[in-house]
Coordinates of C-alpha atoms and ligand atoms in Angstrom, one line a residue:
M1 CA 32.1 14.4 -24.0
H2 CA 31.0 12.5 -27.1
K3 CA 27.3 11.8 -27.7
V4 CA 26.2 8.3 -26.6
D5 CA 24.5 6.3 -29.3
W6 CA 21.4 5.2 -27.2
N7 CA 19.5 4.4 -30.3
S8 CA 21.7 1.5 -31.4
A9 CA 20.8 -0.3 -28.2
L10 CA 17.2 0.8 -27.8
E11 CA 16.1 0.4 -31.4
P12 CA 16.6 -3.4 -31.5
A13 CA 14.9 -3.7 -28.2
Y14 CA 11.9 -1.7 -29.4
Q15 CA 11.6 -3.7 -32.6
H16 CA 11.9 -6.9 -30.7
A17 CA 9.2 -5.7 -28.2
L18 CA 6.8 -4.8 -31.0
T19 CA 7.3 -8.1 -32.8
Y20 CA 6.9 -10.0 -29.5
L21 CA 3.8 -8.2 -28.3
D22 CA 2.1 -8.2 -31.7
G23 CA 2.7 -12.0 -31.8
L24 CA 1.3 -12.7 -28.4
P25 CA -2.3 -13.5 -29.4
E26 CA -1.1 -16.3 -31.7
R27 CA 2.1 -17.4 -30.1
P28 CA 2.2 -20.9 -28.5
V29 CA 2.2 -20.3 -24.8
T30 CA 4.5 -23.2 -24.0
P31 CA 8.1 -22.6 -24.9
A32 CA 9.4 -25.1 -27.5
V33 CA 13.0 -25.3 -26.3
T34 CA 15.1 -27.6 -24.1
L35 CA 17.3 -26.6 -21.2
E36 CA 20.3 -27.8 -23.2
E37 CA 19.4 -25.6 -26.1
L38 CA 19.0 -22.6 -23.9
R39 CA 22.2 -23.1 -22.1
A40 CA 24.0 -23.5 -25.4
A41 CA 22.5 -20.4 -26.8
L42 CA 22.9 -18.1 -23.8
G43 CA 25.8 -19.6 -21.9
V44 CA 28.5 -18.2 -24.2
P45 CA 32.0 -17.4 -22.8
L46 CA 32.1 -13.9 -21.3
P47 CA 33.6 -11.6 -23.9
Q48 CA 37.0 -10.4 -23.2
G49 CA 36.2 -6.8 -24.2
P50 CA 33.3 -4.5 -24.8
Q51 CA 30.7 -5.5 -27.4
P52 CA 28.4 -3.2 -29.3
P53 CA 25.2 -2.7 -27.2
G54 CA 22.9 -3.1 -30.1
E55 CA 24.5 -6.5 -31.0
V56 CA 24.3 -7.7 -27.5
V57 CA 20.6 -6.8 -27.2
A58 CA 19.8 -8.4 -30.6
A59 CA 21.7 -11.6 -29.6
L60 CA 20.0 -11.7 -26.2
A61 CA 16.6 -11.3 -27.8
A62 CA 17.3 -14.0 -30.4
A63 CA 18.8 -16.5 -27.9
A64 CA 16.3 -15.9 -25.0
G65 CA 13.2 -15.6 -27.2
P66 CA 12.5 -19.3 -27.6
G67 CA 12.6 -19.8 -23.8
V68 CA 10.3 -16.9 -23.0
V69 CA 6.9 -18.1 -21.6
A70 CA 4.1 -16.2 -23.3
S71 CA 2.6 -15.5 -19.9
G72 CA 1.3 -12.1 -21.1
A73 CA -0.9 -13.8 -23.6
G74 CA -4.7 -14.2 -23.3
R75 CA -4.4 -18.0 -23.3
Y76 CA -2.1 -18.2 -20.3
F77 CA -4.0 -19.4 -17.2
G78 CA -1.2 -20.8 -15.1
F79 CA -0.7 -19.9 -11.4
V80 CA -2.2 -16.4 -10.9
V81 CA -0.3 -14.4 -13.5
G82 CA -1.2 -11.1 -15.0
G83 CA 0.0 -9.6 -18.2
A84 CA 0.9 -6.0 -18.8
T85 CA -1.4 -3.4 -20.1
P86 CA 0.1 -1.0 -22.7
A87 CA 0.2 2.0 -20.4
A88 CA 1.7 0.0 -17.5
L89 CA 4.3 -1.5 -19.8
A90 CA 5.4 1.8 -21.3
A91 CA 5.5 3.4 -17.9
D92 CA 7.7 0.5 -16.7
W93 CA 10.1 1.3 -19.6
L94 CA 10.3 4.9 -18.5
T95 CA 11.0 3.7 -14.9
S96 CA 14.2 2.1 -16.2
V97 CA 15.0 5.1 -18.4
W98 CA 14.6 7.5 -15.5
D99 CA 16.3 5.0 -13.2
Q100 CA 15.2 6.8 -10.0
N101 CA 16.3 5.5 -6.6
A102 CA 12.8 5.7 -5.2
G103 CA 13.7 5.5 -1.5
L104 CA 13.7 9.2 -0.7
Y105 CA 11.9 12.3 -2.0
V106 CA 15.2 14.0 -2.6
L107 CA 16.2 11.1 -4.9
G108 CA 13.0 11.1 -6.9
P109 CA 10.3 13.7 -6.3
S110 CA 8.1 12.6 -9.2
A111 CA 8.5 8.9 -8.2
M112 CA 7.3 9.8 -4.7
V113 CA 4.3 11.9 -5.9
C114 CA 3.3 9.2 -8.4
E115 CA 3.3 6.7 -5.6
E116 CA 1.2 9.0 -3.5
A117 CA -1.3 9.5 -6.3
A118 CA -1.4 5.8 -7.3
A119 CA -1.8 4.7 -3.7
G120 CA -4.6 7.2 -3.2
W121 CA -6.4 5.8 -6.3
A122 CA -5.9 2.2 -5.2
I123 CA -7.1 2.9 -1.7
D124 CA -10.2 4.7 -3.1
L125 CA -11.0 1.8 -5.6
L126 CA -10.6 -0.8 -2.9
G127 CA -12.8 1.2 -0.5
L128 CA -10.2 1.4 2.3
P129 CA -10.0 4.2 4.8
P130 CA -8.6 7.4 3.3
Q131 CA -5.7 7.7 5.8
T132 CA -4.4 4.3 4.8
S133 CA -0.6 4.3 4.2
A134 CA 1.0 2.4 1.3
G135 CA 4.3 0.8 0.4
F136 CA 5.1 -0.4 -3.1
V137 CA 6.9 -3.7 -2.7
T138 CA 7.9 -6.6 -5.1
G139 CA 4.9 -8.9 -4.5
A140 CA 2.4 -10.1 -2.0
Q141 CA 5.1 -12.2 -0.3
M142 CA 6.9 -9.0 0.7
A143 CA 3.6 -7.2 1.3
N144 CA 2.6 -10.0 3.8
F145 CA 6.0 -9.8 5.3
T146 CA 5.9 -6.1 5.8
A147 CA 2.3 -6.1 7.2
L148 CA 3.2 -8.9 9.7
A149 CA 6.3 -7.0 10.7
I150 CA 4.1 -4.0 11.4
G151 CA 1.5 -6.1 13.2
V152 CA 3.7 -8.0 15.5
R153 CA 5.6 -4.8 16.5
E154 CA 2.3 -3.1 17.1
V155 CA 0.5 -5.8 19.2
L156 CA 3.6 -6.0 21.4
R157 CA 4.0 -2.3 21.6
R158 CA 0.5 -2.1 23.0
L159 CA 1.7 -4.4 25.8
G160 CA 4.6 -2.1 26.5
R161 CA 7.3 -4.0 24.6
D162 CA 9.9 -2.4 22.4
V163 CA 10.5 -4.8 19.5
D164 CA 12.8 -2.4 17.7
A165 CA 15.2 -2.6 20.7
D166 CA 14.6 -6.0 22.1
G167 CA 13.3 -8.1 19.2
L168 CA 11.0 -10.9 20.1
W169 CA 13.3 -12.2 22.9
G170 CA 11.4 -12.5 26.1
A171 CA 8.2 -11.1 24.7
P172 CA 4.9 -12.9 25.1
K173 CA 4.4 -15.3 22.2
V174 CA 2.2 -13.7 19.5
R175 CA -0.3 -16.2 18.1
V176 CA -0.9 -15.8 14.4
L177 CA -4.3 -17.3 13.5
V178 CA -4.3 -18.3 9.9
G179 CA -6.9 -20.0 7.7
G180 CA -6.4 -23.7 7.0
E181 CA -6.1 -22.8 3.3
R182 CA -3.8 -19.7 3.7
H183 CA -1.1 -19.0 1.1
G184 CA 2.3 -20.4 1.8
T185 CA 3.8 -16.9 1.8
I186 CA 2.2 -16.2 5.2
D187 CA 4.2 -19.1 6.8
R188 CA 7.3 -18.0 4.9
A189 CA 6.9 -14.4 6.2
L190 CA 6.7 -15.8 9.7
R191 CA 10.0 -17.6 9.1
F192 CA 11.7 -14.5 7.9
L193 CA 10.4 -12.5 10.8
G194 CA 12.0 -15.0 13.3
M195 CA 8.6 -15.8 14.6
G196 CA 8.8 -19.3 13.2
K197 CA 6.0 -20.9 11.2
G198 CA 5.2 -22.8 14.4
C199 CA 3.4 -19.7 15.8
A200 CA 0.8 -20.1 13.0
V201 CA -2.4 -21.5 14.5
P202 CA -4.6 -22.9 11.8
V203 CA -8.3 -22.1 11.8
E204 CA -10.7 -24.5 10.1
A205 CA -11.8 -23.5 6.6
D206 CA -14.9 -24.5 4.7
D207 CA -15.0 -26.6 1.5
Q208 CA -14.1 -23.6 -0.6
G209 CA -11.1 -22.7 1.6
R210 CA -12.8 -19.8 3.5
M211 CA -11.9 -19.4 7.1
L212 CA -14.9 -20.1 9.3
A213 CA -15.6 -17.2 11.6
S214 CA -17.1 -19.5 14.2
A215 CA -13.9 -21.6 14.3
L216 CA -11.9 -18.4 14.5
R217 CA -13.9 -17.3 17.6
E218 CA -13.2 -20.7 19.3
T219 CA -9.6 -20.7 18.4
L220 CA -9.1 -17.2 19.7
A221 CA -10.9 -18.1 22.9
A222 CA -8.8 -21.2 23.4
G223 CA -5.6 -19.2 23.9
D224 CA -4.6 -15.8 25.2
G225 CA -2.0 -13.1 24.7
P226 CA -1.4 -10.9 21.7
A227 CA -2.8 -12.2 18.4
I228 CA -2.7 -11.5 14.7
V229 CA -5.4 -12.9 12.4
C230 CA -4.5 -13.4 8.8
A231 CA -7.6 -13.4 6.6
Q232 CA -7.5 -14.1 2.9
A233 CA -9.3 -12.5 -0.1
G234 CA -8.8 -14.9 -3.0
N235 CA -7.8 -18.5 -2.3
V236 CA -5.0 -19.4 -4.7
N237 CA -6.9 -22.5 -5.8
S238 CA -10.6 -21.8 -5.5
G239 CA -10.6 -18.0 -5.6
A240 CA -12.8 -18.0 -2.5
I241 CA -12.8 -14.9 -0.2
D242 CA -13.1 -15.3 3.6
P243 CA -16.1 -13.7 5.2
M244 CA -14.3 -10.5 5.9
G245 CA -16.8 -8.6 8.0
E246 CA -17.4 -11.5 10.4
I247 CA -13.8 -12.4 10.7
I248 CA -12.6 -8.9 11.4
D249 CA -15.3 -8.3 14.0
V250 CA -14.5 -11.5 15.8
A251 CA -10.8 -10.7 15.7
H252 CA -11.1 -7.1 16.8
E253 CA -13.4 -8.2 19.7
A254 CA -10.4 -10.3 20.9
G255 CA -8.1 -7.4 20.4
A256 CA -6.2 -9.0 17.5
W257 CA -4.6 -7.2 14.6
V258 CA -6.2 -8.3 11.3
H259 CA -4.1 -8.6 8.2
V260 CA -5.7 -9.5 4.8
D261 CA -3.8 -11.4 2.2
G262 CA -5.7 -10.1 -0.8
A263 CA -3.0 -10.7 -3.4
F264 CA -5.4 -11.0 -6.3
G265 CA -8.9 -11.4 -4.8
M266 CA -9.0 -8.0 -3.2
W267 CA -9.5 -6.4 -6.5
A268 CA -13.1 -7.7 -6.3
A269 CA -13.6 -4.7 -4.1
A270 CA -13.0 -2.5 -7.1
S271 CA -16.1 -3.9 -8.9
P272 CA -19.6 -2.7 -7.9
Q273 CA -20.8 -6.1 -9.1
L274 CA -18.4 -8.1 -6.9
R275 CA -17.8 -5.8 -4.0
H276 CA -20.3 -7.6 -1.7
M277 CA -17.8 -10.5 -1.6
T278 CA -15.3 -8.4 0.3
A279 CA -17.8 -6.5 2.5
G280 CA -16.1 -5.3 5.7
I281 CA -12.6 -5.6 4.4
E282 CA -12.1 -1.9 5.0
R283 CA -12.1 -2.6 8.8
A284 CA -8.9 -4.6 8.7
D285 CA -5.6 -3.3 10.0
S286 CA -3.4 -4.1 7.0
W287 CA -3.7 -5.5 3.5
A288 CA -1.5 -7.1 0.8
V289 CA -2.6 -6.6 -2.8
D290 CA -0.6 -7.3 -5.9
A291 CA -0.5 -5.1 -8.9
H292 CA 1.3 -7.6 -11.1
K293 CA -1.5 -10.2 -10.9
W294 CA -5.0 -8.8 -11.5
L295 CA -4.1 -5.2 -12.2
N296 CA -1.8 -6.4 -15.0
V297 CA 1.2 -4.3 -14.1
P298 CA 4.6 -5.8 -15.2
Y299 CA 6.5 -7.7 -12.6
D300 CA 7.3 -7.0 -9.9
S301 CA 4.7 -4.9 -8.2
S302 CA 2.5 -5.1 -5.1
L303 CA 1.1 -2.8 -2.4
V304 CA 1.3 -3.2 1.3
L305 CA -1.4 -1.1 2.9
C306 CA -1.9 -0.2 6.5
A307 CA -4.8 1.5 8.4
H308 CA -2.3 2.8 11.0
P309 CA 0.2 5.0 9.1
A310 CA 2.2 5.8 12.3
A311 CA 2.7 2.1 13.1
H312 CA 3.6 1.5 9.4
Q313 CA 6.2 4.2 9.4
A314 CA 7.6 3.3 12.8
A315 CA 8.1 -0.3 11.8
M316 CA 9.7 0.4 8.4
G317 CA 11.3 3.8 8.8
A318 CA 14.9 4.4 8.1
R319 CA 17.0 7.2 9.5
A320 CA 20.7 8.0 9.0
S321 CA 22.7 11.1 9.1
Y322 CA 23.4 11.2 5.4
L323 CA 19.9 10.3 4.2
M324 CA 18.3 13.8 4.0
N325 CA 14.9 12.5 5.1
A326 CA 11.9 14.6 4.1
E327 CA 10.9 17.3 6.6
H328 CA 7.9 19.0 5.1
G329 CA 5.4 16.1 4.6
E330 CA 7.1 14.8 1.4
R331 CA 6.9 11.1 1.0
D332 CA 10.0 9.0 1.7
A333 CA 9.2 5.6 0.4
V334 CA 11.9 4.0 2.6
D335 CA 9.5 4.6 5.5
Y336 CA 6.9 2.1 4.1
V337 CA 8.9 -0.8 2.7
P338 CA 11.7 -3.1 3.8
E339 CA 13.9 -2.1 0.8
H340 CA 16.3 0.8 1.0
S341 CA 17.4 1.6 -2.6
R342 CA 14.5 0.6 -4.8
R343 CA 12.9 0.7 -8.2
A344 CA 10.3 3.4 -8.7
R345 CA 7.4 0.9 -8.9
G346 CA 4.8 3.6 -8.6
F347 CA 5.1 4.9 -12.1
A348 CA 3.7 1.7 -13.7
V349 CA 0.9 1.4 -11.1
Y350 CA 0.0 5.0 -11.7
A351 CA -0.2 4.5 -15.5
A352 CA -2.1 1.3 -15.2
L353 CA -4.8 2.9 -13.0
R354 CA -5.0 6.1 -14.9
A355 CA -5.3 4.3 -18.3
L356 CA -8.0 1.9 -17.0
G357 CA -9.9 4.4 -14.9
R358 CA -12.4 3.3 -12.3
D359 CA -14.7 1.6 -14.8
G360 CA -11.8 -0.1 -16.6
V361 CA -10.5 -1.8 -13.4
A362 CA -14.0 -3.0 -12.6
E363 CA -14.6 -4.2 -16.2
L364 CA -11.3 -6.1 -16.2
V365 CA -12.1 -7.9 -13.0
E366 CA -15.7 -8.6 -14.0
R367 CA -14.7 -9.8 -17.5
N368 CA -12.1 -12.2 -16.1
C369 CA -14.7 -13.6 -13.7
A370 CA -17.2 -14.0 -16.6
M371 CA -14.5 -15.8 -18.6
A372 CA -13.9 -18.2 -15.7
R373 CA -17.6 -19.0 -15.6
R374 CA -17.5 -19.6 -19.4
F375 CA -14.6 -22.0 -18.9
A376 CA -16.5 -23.9 -16.2
L377 CA -19.7 -24.1 -18.3
G378 CA -17.8 -25.2 -21.4
L379 CA -15.7 -27.8 -19.6
A380 CA -18.6 -29.2 -17.6
A381 CA -20.6 -29.5 -20.8
G382 CA -17.8 -31.6 -22.2
G383 CA -17.8 -34.0 -19.3
A384 CA -15.3 -32.4 -16.9
E385 CA -16.0 -32.1 -13.2
I386 CA -15.7 -28.6 -11.7
L387 CA -14.5 -28.8 -8.1
N388 CA -15.0 -25.3 -6.9
E389 CA -17.8 -22.8 -6.8
V390 CA -16.7 -20.4 -9.5
T391 CA -17.2 -17.2 -7.7
L392 CA -14.1 -15.3 -8.9
N393 CA -11.5 -16.0 -11.6
Q394 CA -10.4 -19.5 -10.6
V395 CA -11.6 -22.8 -11.9
L396 CA -10.6 -26.2 -10.6
V397 CA -11.2 -29.0 -13.1
R398 CA -11.0 -32.8 -12.8
F399 CA -11.3 -35.7 -15.1
G400 CA -12.4 -38.8 -13.2
S401 CA -9.2 -39.9 -11.4
D402 CA -6.0 -38.2 -10.3
E403 CA -4.1 -40.1 -12.9
R404 CA -6.3 -39.1 -15.8
T405 CA -6.5 -35.5 -14.6
R406 CA -2.7 -35.3 -14.5
E407 CA -2.5 -36.9 -18.0
V408 CA -4.9 -34.4 -19.5
L409 CA -3.0 -31.6 -17.9
K410 CA 0.3 -32.9 -19.3
R411 CA -1.2 -33.0 -22.8
V412 CA -2.6 -29.5 -22.5
Q413 CA 0.7 -28.2 -21.4
E414 CA 2.5 -29.9 -24.3
D415 CA -0.1 -28.7 -26.8
G416 CA 0.8 -25.0 -26.4
T417 CA -2.6 -23.6 -27.3
C418 CA -3.1 -22.6 -23.7
W419 CA -1.3 -23.2 -20.4
M420 CA -2.7 -24.1 -17.0
S421 CA -1.1 -25.5 -13.9
G422 CA -2.1 -28.3 -11.6
T423 CA -2.8 -28.6 -7.9
T424 CA -4.1 -30.8 -5.2
W425 CA -7.5 -29.6 -3.9
R426 CA -9.0 -31.3 -0.9
G427 CA -6.9 -34.3 -1.4
V428 CA -7.5 -34.8 -5.2
A429 CA -5.6 -33.8 -8.3
A430 CA -7.0 -30.9 -10.2
I431 CA -6.2 -28.7 -13.2
R432 CA -6.2 -25.1 -12.1
I433 CA -7.3 -22.3 -14.3
S434 CA -6.7 -18.7 -13.4
V435 CA -8.2 -16.1 -15.7
S436 CA -6.1 -13.0 -14.8
N437 CA -5.0 -11.5 -18.1
W438 CA -6.5 -8.2 -19.2
S439 CA -6.7 -9.4 -22.8
T440 CA -8.4 -12.7 -22.4
D441 CA -11.6 -12.8 -24.4
E442 CA -14.3 -15.3 -25.4
S443 CA -12.3 -16.7 -28.3
D444 CA -9.3 -17.4 -26.1
V445 CA -11.5 -19.3 -23.6
D446 CA -13.4 -21.2 -26.3
R447 CA -10.2 -22.3 -28.0
S448 CA -8.8 -23.4 -24.7
V449 CA -11.9 -25.3 -23.7
D450 CA -11.7 -27.1 -27.1
T451 CA -8.1 -27.9 -26.5
V452 CA -8.6 -29.3 -23.0
L453 CA -11.6 -31.4 -24.1
S454 CA -9.7 -32.8 -27.0
C455 CA -6.8 -33.6 -24.8
A456 CA -9.2 -35.4 -22.5
A457 CA -10.8 -37.3 -25.4
A458 CA -7.4 -38.4 -26.8
Ligands
LIG501 C1 0.2 -15.0 -5.4 C2 -0.2 -14.9 -4.0 C3 0.7 -14.6 -3.0 C4 2.2 -14.3 -3.3 O1 2.3 -13.2 -4.1 P1 3.6 -12.8 -4.9 O2 3.1 -11.7 -5.7 O3 3.9 -14.0 -5.7 O4 4.7 -12.5 -3.9 C5 0.3 -14.5 -1.7 N1 -1.0 -14.7 -1.4 C6 -1.9 -15.1 -2.3 C7 -3.3 -15.4 -1.9 C8 -1.5 -15.2 -3.6 O5 -2.4 -15.6 -4.6

């Protein structure tokens, strides 16, 4: 067989990557392109015959480039979006090169052992029980889904029900107690699970969005039957973390399963400085924590963690005559995630953690929190109102009225120096700043503060 010319496809990609990444610190973060321009540039007729790969890659890079959001830049503060550290990004490239189907050990021994190692490191950093099992899924949405699937199956199994055989038909209704300020992916997971978002019982939250343990106790006492409590580490607006220890104790006294949605905020547990905010989190039954947000692993990457490995495997496990499941303690990832064939996500998480080290993860989290405080101080000094207690990496900013706040946000987004998104917080409009990028430094924050204040002055 003739030798394939990989280089002609990979070289333009590599050159484009270097130009793009080197340009990130100065590139405007708002794409300057219209929908029509993108459709015209990319929506070309499907070629009749094969095209040279290098030309296709170069044409893709040229046409798509203007519509790429520089969300990996240090001045991108929208939603909760991480960038990609160099080691994680390079490992992600190798993941595509190796193209392992990371469902079974027999399909990718190194992928499975890297997942084992990376999960072990993450569990250690987050202070979770050593026996904790881990699945590498696409995002906290799927981590929440997986954990709730394990939880509902388990609380009903304890009542003698076989959810695998019978589903939820005829089973006692499982109450899912959720904070009033939970993330929408919890409700969405309940929909996917056929439980219906109607089974979510909201529990009062305080002015920062933290579930109140006293309210949880009352709500639990007001009903009966099997229950799951969904706590949250990192409110998507305020960054607030629920009082974990108290909530978990109250929930466990009532026999409930406790799931923690810790999409980004759970990484506070990896910092000796911030760990006190998550105290008690290790006593939960399951956790969702993203790698693509605060750990700055390329999309998509998240971990679902479970304190009950047997329940985890029983809920997710796949068996079929042709599968060649592991028989000697090797890891078959298919046993921990809803996916069957899947990308070997563990490689990038492995590289991210190994390159940062224990101190590097703590430093990344602490520095982002320090930059959030710097934002709040700078904006407040310029006359903005800060709506939340800036305890983590999130800042909620308001300028007088809803109308003015939205107008300032619009100007900031058009300016392109930095990008932030908007929200409604406790009934009022706010600009929402999330400092989640590994590369964000003082100069990024200071430039962004100046931009926001000058947009407000205009
Ligand atoms: C981002 C987020 C999610 C959803 O995570 P994805 O990675 O987007 O699936 C869930 N919960 C919280 C608290 C989040 O911040």
